[in-house]
Amino acid sequence: MNSAYHRRVVYPRELGNSTSRQLHDASAALIVPVGSTEQHGPHLPLDTDTRIATAVAEALVTLLRARSESKWLIAPAIAYGASGEHEGFAGTVSIGTPVLAELLVEFARSACRWSSRVVFVNGHGGNVEALRRAVALLRYEGRDAAWCSCVASNADAHAGHTETSVLLHISPNVVRQDERVPGNRAPLSELLPEMRRGGVAAVSSLGVLGDPTTATADEGRKIFAEMVDACAGRVARWAPDREGMLT
């Protein structure tokens, strides 16, 4: 084997921009954003959850690399999730819970052949069941995998104040300001029975659960920081529960 393959190289930040040689003999820890491609009302793009998960994962990598000598890097996002509740709206592409769970398992089985640890950073609530199934199995198999979600206190359900504020902070150019209209603002607990029967379209013709008209970039900055800090604390503690969720 060419000895040049093993010479010292700069350690990368992004998996997609790395070479195999850069990762050779390195104790890499991999952060994987998991999002969705689904409707987010008339004002937000279909990749909203993927954008948020990726931005949180990127900020998380920055924090972790600054705090320790661990070699953290970010993988390209998994951009399709379990979004069946949004299939009443054009543009939504859902692969469902069983397929997503299998994808996550096979992803981590392969990645753990060279990485020391895999963390899935989730941006879509519909992915949670797949993450639970997949990471519980991975940990049973002895792989050091875990997951956490991009959550904030007092968040509304979908395409409302919370997500719109975050996108005004991280991707303001994609928010269609003139299309921001209040959706169904009832508590999610009241909406769930009807949503289970007919999806989001059964409770909101706009596909919005919450009020995006109150969103601001400043609020988005605070919410985003809360998401990043929460994930960073969970990763630093590294205390996965039985289903691999970091607590």
Coordinates of C-alpha atoms in Angstrom, one line a residue:
M1 CA 0.0 0.0 0.0
N2 CA 1.2 3.5 -0.8
S3 CA 2.6 5.1 2.4
A4 CA 1.4 8.4 1.2
Y5 CA -2.1 7.2 1.9
H6 CA -1.3 7.3 5.7
R7 CA 0.4 10.6 5.9
R8 CA -1.1 13.3 8.1
V9 CA -4.0 15.2 6.5
V10 CA -6.3 17.9 7.7
Y11 CA -9.3 16.5 9.5
P12 CA -12.5 17.4 7.7
R13 CA -15.8 18.9 9.0
E14 CA -18.2 17.6 6.3
L15 CA -18.5 13.9 5.3
G16 CA -19.6 14.8 1.8
N17 CA -16.5 16.9 1.2
S18 CA -14.0 14.5 2.7
T19 CA -11.8 11.9 1.2
S20 CA -11.4 8.4 2.5
R21 CA -7.8 9.1 3.4
Q22 CA -8.8 12.0 5.6
L23 CA -10.9 9.6 7.7
H24 CA -8.5 6.7 7.7
D25 CA -7.4 5.6 11.2
A26 CA -9.5 8.5 12.7
S27 CA -12.0 8.1 15.5
A28 CA -14.7 9.9 13.7
A29 CA -18.0 10.7 15.3
L30 CA -20.8 11.3 12.8
I31 CA -23.8 13.7 13.1
V32 CA -26.6 13.0 10.6
P33 CA -29.5 15.4 10.1
V34 CA -32.8 13.7 9.4
G35 CA -35.6 15.8 7.9
S36 CA -38.5 15.4 5.5
T37 CA -39.9 16.7 2.2
E38 CA -43.4 17.8 3.0
Q39 CA -45.8 20.7 2.7
H40 CA -45.3 23.6 5.1
G41 CA -48.2 25.8 4.2
P42 CA -48.1 28.4 1.4
H43 CA -45.2 30.3 2.8
L44 CA -42.4 27.8 3.7
P45 CA -40.5 25.4 1.4
L46 CA -41.0 21.6 1.4
D47 CA -37.5 21.1 2.8
T48 CA -38.2 23.2 6.0
D49 CA -37.6 20.3 8.4
T50 CA -34.4 19.3 6.6
R51 CA -33.1 22.9 6.6
I52 CA -33.7 23.1 10.4
A53 CA -32.1 19.7 11.1
T54 CA -29.1 20.5 9.0
A55 CA -28.6 24.0 10.5
V56 CA -28.9 22.6 14.0
A57 CA -26.5 19.8 13.2
E58 CA -23.9 22.2 11.7
A59 CA -24.1 24.4 14.8
L60 CA -23.8 21.3 17.0
V61 CA -20.7 20.2 15.2
T62 CA -19.1 23.6 15.7
L63 CA -19.9 23.5 19.4
L64 CA -18.7 20.0 19.9
R65 CA -15.4 20.5 18.1
A66 CA -14.8 23.7 20.1
R67 CA -15.4 21.9 23.4
S68 CA -13.4 18.7 22.9
E69 CA -10.8 17.0 20.8
S70 CA -13.4 14.5 19.5
K71 CA -13.4 14.4 15.7
W72 CA -17.0 15.3 14.9
L73 CA -18.2 15.7 11.3
I74 CA -21.6 16.2 9.7
A75 CA -23.1 13.9 7.1
P76 CA -25.3 14.9 4.2
A77 CA -28.9 15.0 5.4
I78 CA -31.5 12.2 5.1
A79 CA -34.1 14.4 3.4
Y80 CA -37.1 12.0 3.2
G81 CA -39.0 10.9 6.2
A82 CA -42.3 9.6 7.5
S83 CA -44.8 12.3 6.4
G84 CA -48.0 10.4 5.6
E85 CA -50.1 13.0 7.5
H86 CA -49.1 15.6 4.9
E87 CA -49.9 13.5 1.8
G88 CA -53.1 15.5 1.2
F89 CA -50.8 18.3 -0.2
A90 CA -48.8 18.4 -3.4
G91 CA -45.1 18.1 -3.1
T92 CA -45.0 15.8 0.0
V93 CA -42.9 12.7 -0.5
S94 CA -43.2 10.2 2.4
I95 CA -41.2 7.0 2.6
G96 CA -43.1 5.9 5.7
T97 CA -42.0 4.6 9.1
P98 CA -40.9 1.0 8.3
V99 CA -38.7 2.1 5.3
L100 CA -37.2 5.1 7.2
A101 CA -36.4 2.8 10.1
E102 CA -34.7 0.3 7.8
L103 CA -32.8 3.1 6.1
L104 CA -31.5 4.4 9.4
V105 CA -30.4 1.0 10.5
E106 CA -28.5 0.2 7.4
F107 CA -27.0 3.7 7.3
A108 CA -25.6 3.3 10.9
R109 CA -24.5 -0.3 10.4
S110 CA -22.4 0.8 7.5
A111 CA -21.1 4.0 9.0
C112 CA -20.1 2.3 12.3
R113 CA -17.6 0.3 10.4
W114 CA -15.3 3.4 10.4
S115 CA -17.0 5.9 12.8
S116 CA -17.0 5.6 16.6
R117 CA -20.4 7.1 17.1
V118 CA -23.5 8.1 15.1
V119 CA -26.0 10.7 16.2
F120 CA -29.2 11.4 14.3
V121 CA -30.5 15.0 14.6
N122 CA -34.2 14.9 13.8
G123 CA -36.1 17.8 12.4
H124 CA -39.6 16.2 11.9
G125 CA -41.9 14.8 14.5
G126 CA -43.2 12.1 12.2
N127 CA -39.8 10.5 12.2
V128 CA -39.7 9.7 15.9
E129 CA -41.2 6.2 15.7
A130 CA -38.7 5.2 13.1
L131 CA -35.8 6.6 15.1
R132 CA -37.0 4.7 18.2
R133 CA -37.2 1.4 16.3
A134 CA -34.0 1.8 14.4
V135 CA -31.7 3.1 17.2
A136 CA -33.0 0.6 19.7
L137 CA -32.0 -2.2 17.4
L138 CA -28.6 -0.6 16.6
R139 CA -27.8 -0.3 20.3
Y140 CA -29.0 -3.9 20.9
E141 CA -26.5 -4.9 18.2
G142 CA -23.7 -3.1 20.1
R143 CA -23.4 0.0 17.9
D144 CA -22.9 3.4 19.6
A145 CA -25.9 5.2 18.0
A146 CA -28.3 7.7 19.5
W147 CA -30.7 10.4 18.4
C148 CA -32.1 13.8 19.5
S149 CA -34.8 16.1 18.1
C150 CA -34.7 19.8 17.3
V151 CA -37.3 20.9 19.9
A152 CA -38.1 24.2 21.7
S153 CA -40.4 25.1 24.6
N154 CA -43.9 26.4 23.8
A155 CA -43.5 25.4 20.1
D156 CA -46.6 25.3 17.9
A157 CA -47.3 22.3 15.7
H158 CA -46.5 22.9 12.0
A159 CA -45.5 25.8 9.8
G160 CA -46.6 28.3 12.4
H161 CA -44.7 30.8 14.6
T162 CA -41.9 28.4 15.6
E163 CA -40.8 27.0 12.2
T164 CA -41.4 30.3 10.4
S165 CA -39.3 32.2 13.0
V166 CA -36.5 29.7 12.7
L167 CA -36.5 30.0 8.9
L168 CA -36.5 33.8 9.1
H169 CA -33.3 33.4 11.1
I170 CA -31.5 30.7 9.1
S171 CA -33.0 31.1 5.5
P172 CA -34.9 34.3 5.3
N173 CA -34.9 34.4 1.5
V174 CA -37.0 31.3 1.2
V175 CA -39.9 32.6 3.4
R176 CA -42.7 33.9 1.3
Q177 CA -43.7 36.8 3.4
D178 CA -46.9 37.8 1.6
E179 CA -48.2 34.2 1.9
R180 CA -48.1 34.1 5.7
V181 CA -51.6 33.3 6.9
P182 CA -52.8 32.0 10.3
G183 CA -53.8 28.3 10.3
N184 CA -55.6 26.2 12.8
R185 CA -54.5 27.4 16.2
A186 CA -56.3 24.8 18.3
P187 CA -54.1 22.6 20.7
L188 CA -52.6 19.7 18.9
S189 CA -54.2 17.3 21.4
E190 CA -57.6 18.5 20.2
L191 CA -56.7 18.0 16.5
L192 CA -55.0 14.6 16.7
P193 CA -58.2 12.4 16.5
E194 CA -59.3 14.1 13.2
M195 CA -55.7 14.2 11.9
R196 CA -55.4 10.4 12.5
R197 CA -58.4 9.9 10.3
G198 CA -57.7 12.4 7.5
G199 CA -54.2 13.9 8.0
V200 CA -53.4 17.6 8.3
A201 CA -55.7 18.5 5.4
A202 CA -58.6 17.4 7.6
V203 CA -57.9 20.1 10.1
S204 CA -56.3 22.9 8.0
S205 CA -56.9 23.6 4.3
L206 CA -53.7 25.6 4.4
G207 CA -51.6 22.9 6.0
V208 CA -50.7 25.3 8.8
L209 CA -51.1 24.5 12.5
G210 CA -50.3 27.7 14.3
D211 CA -49.8 31.3 13.4
P212 CA -46.8 32.3 11.2
T213 CA -47.8 36.0 11.1
T214 CA -46.3 36.5 14.5
A215 CA -42.9 35.0 13.5
T216 CA -39.7 37.2 13.6
A217 CA -36.1 36.6 12.9
D218 CA -35.2 37.6 16.4
E219 CA -37.6 35.0 17.8
G220 CA -36.1 32.5 15.4
R221 CA -32.6 33.2 16.7
K222 CA -33.6 32.5 20.2
I223 CA -35.5 29.3 19.3
F224 CA -32.7 28.1 17.2
A225 CA -30.2 28.7 20.0
E226 CA -32.4 26.7 22.3
M227 CA -32.5 23.8 19.9
V228 CA -28.7 23.8 19.5
D229 CA -28.0 24.1 23.2
A230 CA -30.5 21.3 24.1
C231 CA -28.9 18.9 21.5
A232 CA -25.4 19.9 22.7
G233 CA -26.2 19.1 26.3
R234 CA -27.7 15.8 25.4
V235 CA -24.8 14.8 23.3
A236 CA -22.3 15.9 26.0
R237 CA -24.1 13.8 28.6
W238 CA -24.5 10.8 26.3
A239 CA -27.2 9.0 28.2
P240 CA -29.3 7.3 25.6
D241 CA -32.6 5.7 26.9
R242 CA -33.8 2.2 25.9
E243 CA -34.8 3.5 22.4
G244 CA -31.6 5.5 21.9
M245 CA -33.0 9.0 22.6
L246 CA -30.5 11.2 24.3
T247 CA -31.8 12.6 27.5

